[in-house]
Structure formats: C-alpha cells, structure tokens
CSV table of C-alpha atoms in Angstrom, one decimal:
chain,number,residue,atom,x,y,z
V,1,MET,CA,-7.3,-13.3,-24.5
V,2,GLU,CA,-6.0,-10.4,-22.4
V,3,ARG,CA,-4.4,-7.6,-24.4
V,4,ILE,CA,-1.4,-5.6,-23.2
V,5,LEU,CA,-0.1,-2.4,-24.8
V,6,ILE,CA,3.5,-1.4,-24.4
V,7,ILE,CA,4.3,2.3,-24.9
V,8,ASP,CA,8.1,2.6,-25.1
V,9,ASP,CA,10.5,3.9,-27.7
V,10,ASP,CA,13.0,1.2,-27.2
V,11,TYR,CA,12.4,-1.8,-29.5
V,12,ALA,CA,14.6,-4.1,-27.4
V,13,VAL,CA,12.4,-3.4,-24.3
V,14,PHE,CA,9.3,-4.2,-26.4
V,15,ARG,CA,10.8,-7.4,-27.7
V,16,THR,CA,11.7,-8.6,-24.2
V,17,LEU,CA,8.3,-7.7,-22.7
V,18,ALA,CA,6.4,-9.1,-25.7
V,19,THR,CA,8.1,-12.5,-25.2
V,20,LEU,CA,7.1,-12.6,-21.5
V,21,ILE,CA,3.5,-11.5,-22.3
V,22,THR,CA,3.2,-14.1,-25.1
V,23,ARG,CA,4.4,-16.8,-22.7
V,24,MET,CA,1.6,-15.8,-20.4
V,25,GLY,CA,-1.0,-16.4,-23.1
V,26,CYS,CA,-1.7,-12.7,-23.7
V,27,GLU,CA,-1.5,-10.5,-26.7
V,28,ALA,CA,1.1,-7.7,-26.9
V,29,ALA,CA,1.0,-4.5,-28.9
V,30,TRP,CA,3.6,-1.8,-29.3
V,31,ARG,CA,3.5,2.0,-29.7
V,32,LYS,CA,6.6,4.2,-29.6
V,33,THR,CA,5.2,7.6,-28.4
V,34,LEU,CA,2.6,9.0,-26.1
V,35,ASN,CA,0.4,10.3,-28.9
V,36,GLU,CA,0.5,6.9,-30.7
V,37,GLY,CA,-0.3,5.1,-27.4
V,38,LEU,CA,-3.2,7.4,-26.5
V,39,SER,CA,-4.6,7.1,-30.0
V,40,GLU,CA,-4.4,3.3,-29.8
V,41,VAL,CA,-6.2,2.9,-26.5
V,42,GLU,CA,-8.9,5.3,-27.6
V,43,HIS,CA,-9.7,3.1,-30.6
V,44,ALA,CA,-9.0,-0.4,-29.2
V,45,ALA,CA,-9.6,-2.2,-25.9
V,46,TYR,CA,-6.7,-3.1,-23.7
V,47,ASP,CA,-6.5,-4.7,-20.2
V,48,VAL,CA,-3.1,-3.3,-19.2
V,49,VAL,CA,-0.8,-0.5,-20.5
V,50,LEU,CA,2.9,-0.8,-19.7
V,51,LEU,CA,4.0,2.8,-19.9
V,52,ASP,CA,7.6,4.2,-20.0
V,53,VAL,CA,8.3,7.4,-18.2
V,54,ASN,CA,10.7,9.1,-20.6
V,55,LEU,CA,9.2,9.2,-24.1
V,56,PRO,CA,10.1,11.3,-27.2
V,57,ASP,CA,7.0,13.5,-26.9
V,58,GLY,CA,6.6,13.8,-23.1
V,59,SER,CA,6.5,12.0,-19.7
V,60,GLY,CA,4.3,9.0,-19.2
V,61,LEU,CA,3.5,10.2,-15.7
V,62,ASP,CA,1.5,13.1,-17.3
V,63,VAL,CA,-1.0,10.8,-19.0
V,64,VAL,CA,-1.7,8.0,-16.4
V,65,SER,CA,-5.1,9.5,-15.5
V,66,ARG,CA,-6.0,10.0,-19.1
V,67,LEU,CA,-5.2,6.4,-20.0
V,68,ARG,CA,-7.4,5.2,-17.1
V,69,LYS,CA,-10.4,7.2,-18.5
V,70,VAL,CA,-10.6,5.6,-22.0
V,71,PRO,CA,-13.5,3.3,-22.6
V,72,SER,CA,-11.7,0.1,-21.7
V,73,HIS,CA,-10.3,1.6,-18.5
V,74,PRO,CA,-7.0,-0.3,-18.6
V,75,GLU,CA,-4.8,-0.7,-15.6
V,76,VAL,CA,-1.4,1.2,-16.0
V,77,ILE,CA,2.0,-0.1,-14.9
V,78,ILE,CA,4.7,2.5,-15.0
V,79,MET,CA,8.2,1.4,-16.1
V,80,THR,CA,10.8,3.5,-14.4
V,81,GLY,CA,14.6,3.9,-14.5
V,82,PHE,CA,16.7,2.7,-11.7
V,83,GLY,CA,16.3,4.5,-8.4
V,84,ASN,CA,13.4,6.9,-9.4
V,85,PRO,CA,11.2,6.9,-6.3
V,86,ASP,CA,9.8,10.4,-7.2
V,87,GLY,CA,8.3,9.1,-10.4
V,88,ALA,CA,7.0,5.9,-8.7
V,89,GLU,CA,5.1,7.9,-6.1
V,90,ILE,CA,3.6,10.3,-8.7
V,91,ALA,CA,2.6,7.3,-10.8
V,92,VAL,CA,0.7,5.6,-8.0
V,93,LYS,CA,-1.0,8.9,-6.9
V,94,ASN,CA,-2.2,9.4,-10.5
V,95,GLY,CA,-3.8,6.0,-10.6
V,96,ALA,CA,-1.2,3.6,-11.8
V,97,TRP,CA,-1.6,0.1,-10.6
V,98,ASP,CA,2.1,-0.5,-10.0
V,99,TYR,CA,5.6,0.6,-11.1
V,100,ILE,CA,8.5,-1.7,-12.1
V,101,GLN,CA,12.1,-0.9,-12.9
V,102,LYS,CA,13.2,-1.6,-16.5
V,103,ALA,CA,16.1,-3.6,-15.1
V,104,ALA,CA,13.6,-5.8,-13.1
V,105,SER,CA,13.9,-9.6,-13.5
V,106,PRO,CA,11.4,-11.4,-15.7
V,107,GLN,CA,9.9,-13.0,-12.6
V,108,VAL,CA,9.1,-9.5,-11.1
V,109,VAL,CA,7.5,-8.3,-14.4
V,110,THR,CA,5.5,-11.5,-14.8
V,111,LEU,CA,4.3,-11.4,-11.2
V,112,SER,CA,3.1,-7.8,-11.5
V,113,LEU,CA,1.2,-8.6,-14.7
V,114,LYS,CA,-0.4,-11.8,-13.2
V,115,ARG,CA,-1.6,-9.8,-10.2
V,116,VAL,CA,-3.1,-7.0,-12.2
V,117,LEU,CA,-4.8,-9.4,-14.6
V,118,ASN,CA,-6.3,-11.4,-11.7
V,119,TYR,CA,-7.5,-8.1,-10.1
V,120,ARG,CA,-9.1,-7.0,-13.4
V,121,LYS,CA,-10.9,-10.4,-13.8
V,122,GLU,CA,-12.3,-10.1,-10.3
V,123,LYS,CA,-13.3,-6.5,-10.9
V,124,CYS,CA,-15.2,-7.5,-14.1
V,125,ARG,CA,-16.9,-10.4,-12.3
V,126,LEU,CA,-18.2,-8.1,-9.5
V,127,GLY,CA,-19.0,-5.2,-11.9
V,128,THR,CA,-17.0,-2.9,-9.6
V,129,LYS,CA,-13.7,-2.8,-7.7
V,130,PRO,CA,-13.4,-5.8,-5.4
V,131,VAL,CA,-13.3,-5.0,-1.8
V,132,ALA,CA,-11.5,-6.9,1.0
V,133,LEU,CA,-13.6,-10.0,2.0
V,134,LYS,CA,-12.3,-10.1,5.6
V,135,MET,CA,-13.4,-6.8,7.2
V,136,ASN,CA,-13.7,-7.6,10.9
V,137,GLY,CA,-13.8,-4.4,12.8
V,138,LEU,CA,-14.1,-2.2,9.6
V,139,ILE,CA,-17.4,-0.4,9.8
V,140,GLY,CA,-18.8,2.2,7.5
V,141,SER,CA,-20.6,2.8,4.2
V,142,SER,CA,-20.0,6.6,3.9
V,143,LYS,CA,-18.4,7.9,0.7
V,144,PRO,CA,-15.0,8.6,2.3
V,145,MET,CA,-14.8,5.1,3.8
V,146,THR,CA,-15.9,3.4,0.6
V,147,ALA,CA,-13.0,5.1,-1.1
V,148,CYS,CA,-10.7,3.8,1.6
V,149,PHE,CA,-12.1,0.3,1.2
V,150,ASP,CA,-11.3,0.4,-2.5
V,151,GLN,CA,-7.7,1.4,-1.7
V,152,LEU,CA,-7.5,-1.4,0.8
V,153,ALA,CA,-8.6,-3.9,-1.7
V,154,ARG,CA,-6.0,-2.6,-4.2
V,155,ALA,CA,-3.3,-2.7,-1.5
V,156,ALA,CA,-4.2,-6.2,-0.4
V,157,SER,CA,-3.9,-7.5,-4.0
V,158,GLY,CA,-0.3,-6.4,-4.4
V,159,GLU,CA,3.0,-6.2,-2.7
V,160,ALA,CA,3.7,-2.4,-2.7
V,161,ASN,CA,4.6,-0.6,0.5
V,162,VAL,CA,1.6,1.1,2.2
V,163,LEU,CA,1.4,4.2,4.4
V,164,ILE,CA,-1.8,4.6,6.3
V,165,SER,CA,-2.3,8.2,7.5
V,166,GLY,CA,-4.9,9.6,9.9
V,167,GLU,CA,-5.7,11.0,13.2
V,168,THR,CA,-5.4,9.0,16.4
V,169,GLY,CA,-8.4,6.7,16.7
V,170,THR,CA,-9.3,6.5,12.9
V,171,GLY,CA,-8.5,2.8,12.8
V,172,LYS,CA,-5.0,2.6,11.2
V,173,GLU,CA,-4.0,-0.7,12.8
V,174,ILE,CA,-7.3,-2.2,11.9
V,175,PHE,CA,-6.8,-1.3,8.3
V,176,ALA,CA,-3.2,-2.7,8.4
V,177,ARG,CA,-4.6,-6.0,9.7
V,178,ALA,CA,-7.2,-6.0,7.0
V,179,ILE,CA,-4.5,-5.5,4.3
V,180,HIS,CA,-2.6,-8.4,5.7
V,181,ALA,CA,-5.6,-10.7,6.2
V,182,ASN,CA,-6.7,-10.2,2.6
V,183,SER,CA,-3.2,-10.5,1.0
V,184,SER,CA,-1.3,-13.5,-0.3
V,185,ARG,CA,0.7,-13.3,3.0
V,186,CYS,CA,-2.3,-13.9,5.2
V,187,ASN,CA,-0.8,-17.3,6.4
V,188,GLY,CA,2.4,-15.5,7.5
V,189,SER,CA,2.9,-13.5,10.6
V,190,MET,CA,1.9,-9.9,11.0
V,191,VAL,CA,4.5,-8.3,13.2
V,192,VAL,CA,3.4,-5.1,14.9
V,193,VAL,CA,6.1,-2.6,15.9
V,194,ASP,CA,5.1,0.5,17.9
V,195,CYS,CA,7.9,2.9,16.9
V,196,ALA,CA,6.8,5.4,19.6
V,197,ALA,CA,7.5,2.8,22.3
V,198,LEU,CA,10.9,1.6,21.1
V,199,PRO,CA,13.7,2.5,23.6
V,200,GLU,CA,16.2,4.5,21.5
V,201,THR,CA,19.2,2.6,23.0
V,202,LEU,CA,17.7,-0.8,22.1
V,203,VAL,CA,15.8,-0.1,18.9
V,204,GLU,CA,18.4,-1.6,16.6
V,205,CYS,CA,18.5,-4.8,18.6
V,206,LEU,CA,14.7,-5.1,18.7
V,207,LEU,CA,14.3,-4.6,15.0
V,208,PHE,CA,17.3,-6.6,13.7
V,209,GLY,CA,18.1,-8.9,16.6
V,210,HIS,CA,21.6,-9.5,18.1
V,211,GLU,CA,24.3,-12.0,18.5
V,212,LYS,CA,25.3,-13.6,21.8
V,213,GLY,CA,27.5,-11.4,24.0
V,214,VAL,CA,27.0,-8.2,22.1
V,215,TYR,CA,26.2,-6.4,25.3
V,216,THR,CA,26.0,-7.2,29.0
V,217,GLY,CA,23.3,-9.6,29.7
V,218,ALA,CA,23.0,-10.9,26.1
V,219,ASP,CA,23.5,-14.5,27.1
V,220,LYS,CA,22.2,-15.8,23.8
V,221,ALA,CA,21.4,-14.7,20.3
V,222,ARG,CA,17.9,-13.2,19.7
V,223,GLN,CA,15.9,-12.9,16.6
V,224,GLY,CA,14.6,-9.4,15.7
V,225,LEU,CA,11.2,-8.2,14.6
V,226,VAL,CA,12.3,-7.9,10.9
V,227,ALA,CA,13.3,-11.6,10.9
V,228,GLN,CA,10.0,-12.5,12.6
V,229,ALA,CA,8.1,-10.8,9.7
V,230,ASP,CA,9.8,-13.0,7.1
V,231,GLY,CA,7.0,-14.3,4.7
V,232,GLY,CA,4.5,-12.0,6.3
V,233,THR,CA,3.8,-8.3,7.0
V,234,LEU,CA,5.9,-5.8,9.1
V,235,PHE,CA,3.6,-3.1,10.5
V,236,LEU,CA,5.5,0.0,11.7
V,237,ASP,CA,3.0,1.9,13.8
V,238,GLU,CA,3.8,5.6,14.3
V,239,VAL,CA,6.7,5.3,11.8
V,240,GLY,CA,7.4,9.1,12.2
V,241,GLU,CA,8.9,8.3,15.6
V,242,LEU,CA,11.8,6.2,14.2
V,243,PRO,CA,15.1,7.8,15.3
V,244,PRO,CA,17.1,9.4,12.4
V,245,ALA,CA,19.9,6.9,12.7
V,246,ILE,CA,17.6,4.0,12.4
V,247,GLN,CA,15.8,5.6,9.5
V,248,ARG,CA,19.0,5.4,7.5
V,249,VAL,CA,19.6,1.8,8.4
V,250,PHE,CA,16.0,0.8,7.8
V,251,LEU,CA,16.0,2.4,4.3
V,252,ARG,CA,18.6,0.0,3.2
V,253,VAL,CA,16.8,-2.9,4.8
V,254,LEU,CA,13.7,-1.9,2.9
V,255,GLN,CA,15.5,-1.6,-0.4
V,256,GLU,CA,17.4,-4.9,-0.1
V,257,ARG,CA,15.2,-6.9,2.2
V,258,ARG,CA,18.3,-7.9,4.0
V,259,TYR,CA,19.5,-6.9,7.5
V,260,ARG,CA,22.5,-7.4,9.8
V,261,PRO,CA,21.9,-8.4,13.5
V,262,VAL,CA,23.7,-6.3,16.0
V,263,GLY,CA,27.2,-7.8,16.4
V,264,GLY,CA,26.7,-10.1,13.4
V,265,ARG,CA,29.1,-10.5,10.5
V,266,ASN,CA,26.7,-11.5,7.8
V,267,GLU,CA,23.5,-10.0,6.3
V,268,LEU,CA,20.4,-12.2,6.5
V,269,PRO,CA,17.3,-12.1,4.2
V,270,SER,CA,13.8,-11.3,5.3
V,271,ASN,CA,11.0,-11.4,2.7
V,272,PHE,CA,8.5,-9.0,4.5
V,273,ARG,CA,5.9,-6.7,3.1
V,274,LEU,CA,5.8,-3.2,4.8
V,275,VAL,CA,2.8,-1.4,6.0
V,276,ALA,CA,3.4,1.7,8.0
V,277,ALA,CA,1.1,4.2,9.8
V,278,THR,CA,1.4,7.7,11.2
V,279,ASN,CA,-0.7,10.5,12.7
V,280,ARG,CA,2.1,13.0,11.9
V,281,ASP,CA,2.6,15.2,8.9
V,282,LEU,CA,5.6,13.4,7.4
V,283,ASP,CA,6.0,15.9,4.6
V,284,LYS,CA,6.4,18.7,7.2
V,285,MET,CA,8.9,16.5,9.1
V,286,VAL,CA,10.9,16.0,5.9
V,287,ALA,CA,11.0,19.8,5.3
V,288,GLU,CA,12.2,20.2,8.9
V,289,GLY,CA,14.9,17.6,8.5
V,290,ARG,CA,13.4,15.2,11.0
V,291,PHE,CA,12.4,12.4,8.5
V,292,ARG,CA,14.3,11.2,5.5
V,293,LYS,CA,12.8,12.1,2.2
V,294,ASP,CA,14.0,9.0,0.5
V,295,LEU,CA,12.5,6.8,3.2
V,296,LEU,CA,9.2,8.6,2.9
V,297,TYR,CA,9.1,7.9,-0.8
V,298,ARG,CA,9.8,4.2,-0.2
V,299,ILE,CA,7.1,3.7,2.4
V,300,ARG,CA,4.4,5.7,0.6
V,301,THR,CA,4.0,3.8,-2.6
V,302,ILE,CA,0.3,3.5,-1.7
V,303,ASN,CA,-1.1,6.1,0.6
V,304,ILE,CA,-4.4,5.5,2.4
V,305,THR,CA,-5.6,8.5,4.4
V,306,LEU,CA,-8.4,7.6,6.8
V,307,PRO,CA,-11.1,10.2,7.5
V,308,SER,CA,-11.8,11.5,11.0
V,309,LEU,CA,-15.2,10.8,12.5
V,310,LYS,CA,-16.5,14.3,11.7
V,311,ASP,CA,-15.9,13.6,8.0
V,312,ARG,CA,-17.9,10.4,8.0
V,313,LEU,CA,-21.1,11.3,9.9
V,314,ASP,CA,-23.2,8.7,8.0
V,315,ASP,CA,-21.2,6.0,9.9
V,316,ILE,CA,-22.0,7.3,13.4
V,317,LYS,CA,-25.0,5.0,13.8
V,318,PRO,CA,-23.5,1.7,12.5
V,319,LEU,CA,-20.3,2.4,14.5
V,320,THR,CA,-22.3,3.0,17.6
V,321,LEU,CA,-24.4,-0.1,17.2
V,322,TYR,CA,-21.4,-2.2,16.4
V,323,HIS,CA,-19.4,-1.2,19.5
V,324,LEU,CA,-22.5,-1.3,21.7
V,325,SER,CA,-23.2,-4.9,20.7
V,326,LYS,CA,-19.5,-5.8,21.4
V,327,LEU,CA,-19.8,-4.3,24.9
V,328,CYS,CA,-23.0,-6.2,25.5
V,329,GLU,CA,-21.4,-9.5,24.3
V,330,ARG,CA,-18.3,-8.9,26.5
V,331,TYR,CA,-20.4,-8.3,29.7
V,332,GLY,CA,-23.0,-11.0,28.9
V,333,ILE,CA,-26.0,-8.7,28.9
V,334,GLU,CA,-28.9,-8.3,26.5
V,335,ASN,CA,-28.2,-6.4,23.3
V,336,LYS,CA,-29.2,-2.8,23.6
V,337,SER,CA,-30.0,0.0,21.3
V,338,VAL,CA,-29.1,3.7,21.3
V,339,SER,CA,-31.1,6.6,22.5
V,340,PRO,CA,-32.7,8.8,19.8
V,341,ASP,CA,-31.3,11.8,21.7
V,342,PHE,CA,-27.8,10.7,20.9
V,343,ILE,CA,-28.4,10.8,17.1
V,344,ASP,CA,-30.4,14.0,17.5
V,345,ALA,CA,-27.4,15.6,19.2
V,346,TRP,CA,-25.2,14.7,16.4
V,347,ALA,CA,-27.7,16.1,13.9
V,348,ILE,CA,-27.8,19.4,15.8
V,349,MET,CA,-24.1,19.7,16.1
V,350,ASN,CA,-23.5,19.0,12.4
V,351,GLY,CA,-26.6,20.4,10.8
V,352,ARG,CA,-27.5,17.0,9.5
V,353,GLU,CA,-30.6,14.9,9.6
V,354,MET,CA,-30.0,11.4,11.0
V,355,SER,CA,-32.4,8.7,11.8
V,356,VAL,CA,-32.3,5.9,14.4
V,357,ASN,CA,-34.8,3.9,12.5
C-alpha cells in the first residue's frame, strides 16, 4: 500500500486530503510542522509528501530538496495558496513533482496523486527514472542529454506547462513532439504555432479564430489554433516573439483554458496542454518590460534547457552517423560512414580524444 504524508498545520485540510487518499486505497499520515515532517520521513518510508508552503516553523519551499534526499526518496507535491506562481516555479525548480492549489477540486488532487504514483511504480520497475519510449530523432547519451531525457519523461507524464529553452538548432521542436508523443494526449493534435511568423495584425484571429464578417473578406467563421489544440498539445515556438497585447490576452486563456473568437460574444473552452520554446533570454526581456512576468511564470512550470553541441561532444559521432544514414536513405544510396579526420578535427578543436571505432 502506497503511503502519503501530509505536512500542513490545518486539520481541516488534512481531513479532506486523507479522505481522498483513503478512497484511492493509500495510507495517509499527518504532521503539522516542517520539523515534525522531516523527522517522520527520515524514520519511515513514504511514496509522496503533500507539503504546505506556509508552516509555523518555515516555508515548505525551503525543504523540497531535503525531502527528496531521504532514504525513501518520496515525490513532493507542493500545496500553494491561490495565485502564487512564484512559489510554484520555485517548487518545481527545487525538485517538486507538481504543485496544486489548496482550493483545487478533489478531481485535480486525485489526478495529480494518481500520476505521481504511476510514475513512481514505473521508476521502481526500471530501477531508475523512466525515459520517454518514443524518441524518434532524439539522439545522444551524453550526461547533459541524459538529464534532459529525464526531464522529458517527467514532463510527458504530467500536464504542467513546459518551456524548452536553447540555442537555435538544439532540437526544441523535436523535444516538444516527444513530450506530446509520450503523453496521455498523444492521440490528440499537436498544433505548432511559429510566433515569429505570426502577422501582428492577424495574430489574434489566427490564435483564437473569428466570426463571419468580422473583417473584409471574412466570408465565414474560422476556427483558431487554440481551438484546434483542444484535447492535445499547443506548441508555441519562439514564444518570446508574441506581441505584448497578445501576451495579456493569452495569459487569461492559459489560466482559464477559455478563449473568445474575434467578433464573438461567448467564450469557448479548449482543453489544451501548453509547451513553449524560445532561444531568447525571457528573464532579460521581463526586466526590459518586453515580456510579461506573470506569463513567464505560467509557461515555465517545467523548464528544459537544451545544451548546445559544444556542451555535448560525446554525441557528435552518433548524431553524425544518424543524420548521414538519413541522407543516404533519402537519396537511395548505400549507407556510408564518416572520415576519421572529421572526428580527429573535433578532438583537436576541443582537446578531447574521440574514436570512430
């Protein structure tokens, strides 16, 4: 039987959560302070810790990494107050599995717990963190890439918003497609939006759709990209290029999962999962007033930073052979290898020994 520890000083919260946990067939325990909770997990094994942020003897955000290091290595779900994106981001960065608002519905809490327990079962079965099974186009076994694959697996197993950062050419869209392909939404659509290519005068119509006659030439109503992503994944590539006015509108759409077509009277629902990507420094853009801070917090619940090629030299050879074989297949020619001089050149440039054998 899975064991779940609740660290919260409010008995009413514990009683509500314990009822849900018991219905799931799990065992619930309760501690009212950080010190009591830390002492408990150091002496008893737990699968999950539900951790409040504001406790009598400190902030739960300060002990997430410590909880993750106890012998049973429990997953941590942070319980936040309403509208606390700062705490949510810090929680995930410190290793928390998820964050939920205390006012969340029982269905939301139960779903988060089911996902984390399924993830933990799979992790125990494999003896390590599970990695995404569908990895077409994802090549590499270097330490930086292995860490990214672990983050990918974690992102794919949940519903949290994901921001993929990295230089141009590091494979951000491939990672986004892998998250979608390995998620529970894999049978839905993955709608790709290139924010850098959106005409500023039409961006709202393209994202949210429009009603008939809203502008000259609009001879019929059209569905927007947000609607097309219903039940699937919405991928905003180069999200830093979103115009400021649309950032404000999209923030509300992201919070409510509802949108209003241009010229429409009513809001419509869209159950999409957001994955965004950027090669820009969004924190710098926030400081300069060019990107909304609240929107950045919302889209960066999970942040995957992809390494550049110079930081993953061990992957040069497999990457080269993979793409070479693809080119040979495309042009219908015999598979070829790579010259040893190519690998030697990389070794000289980077002071590393590499072998073509």
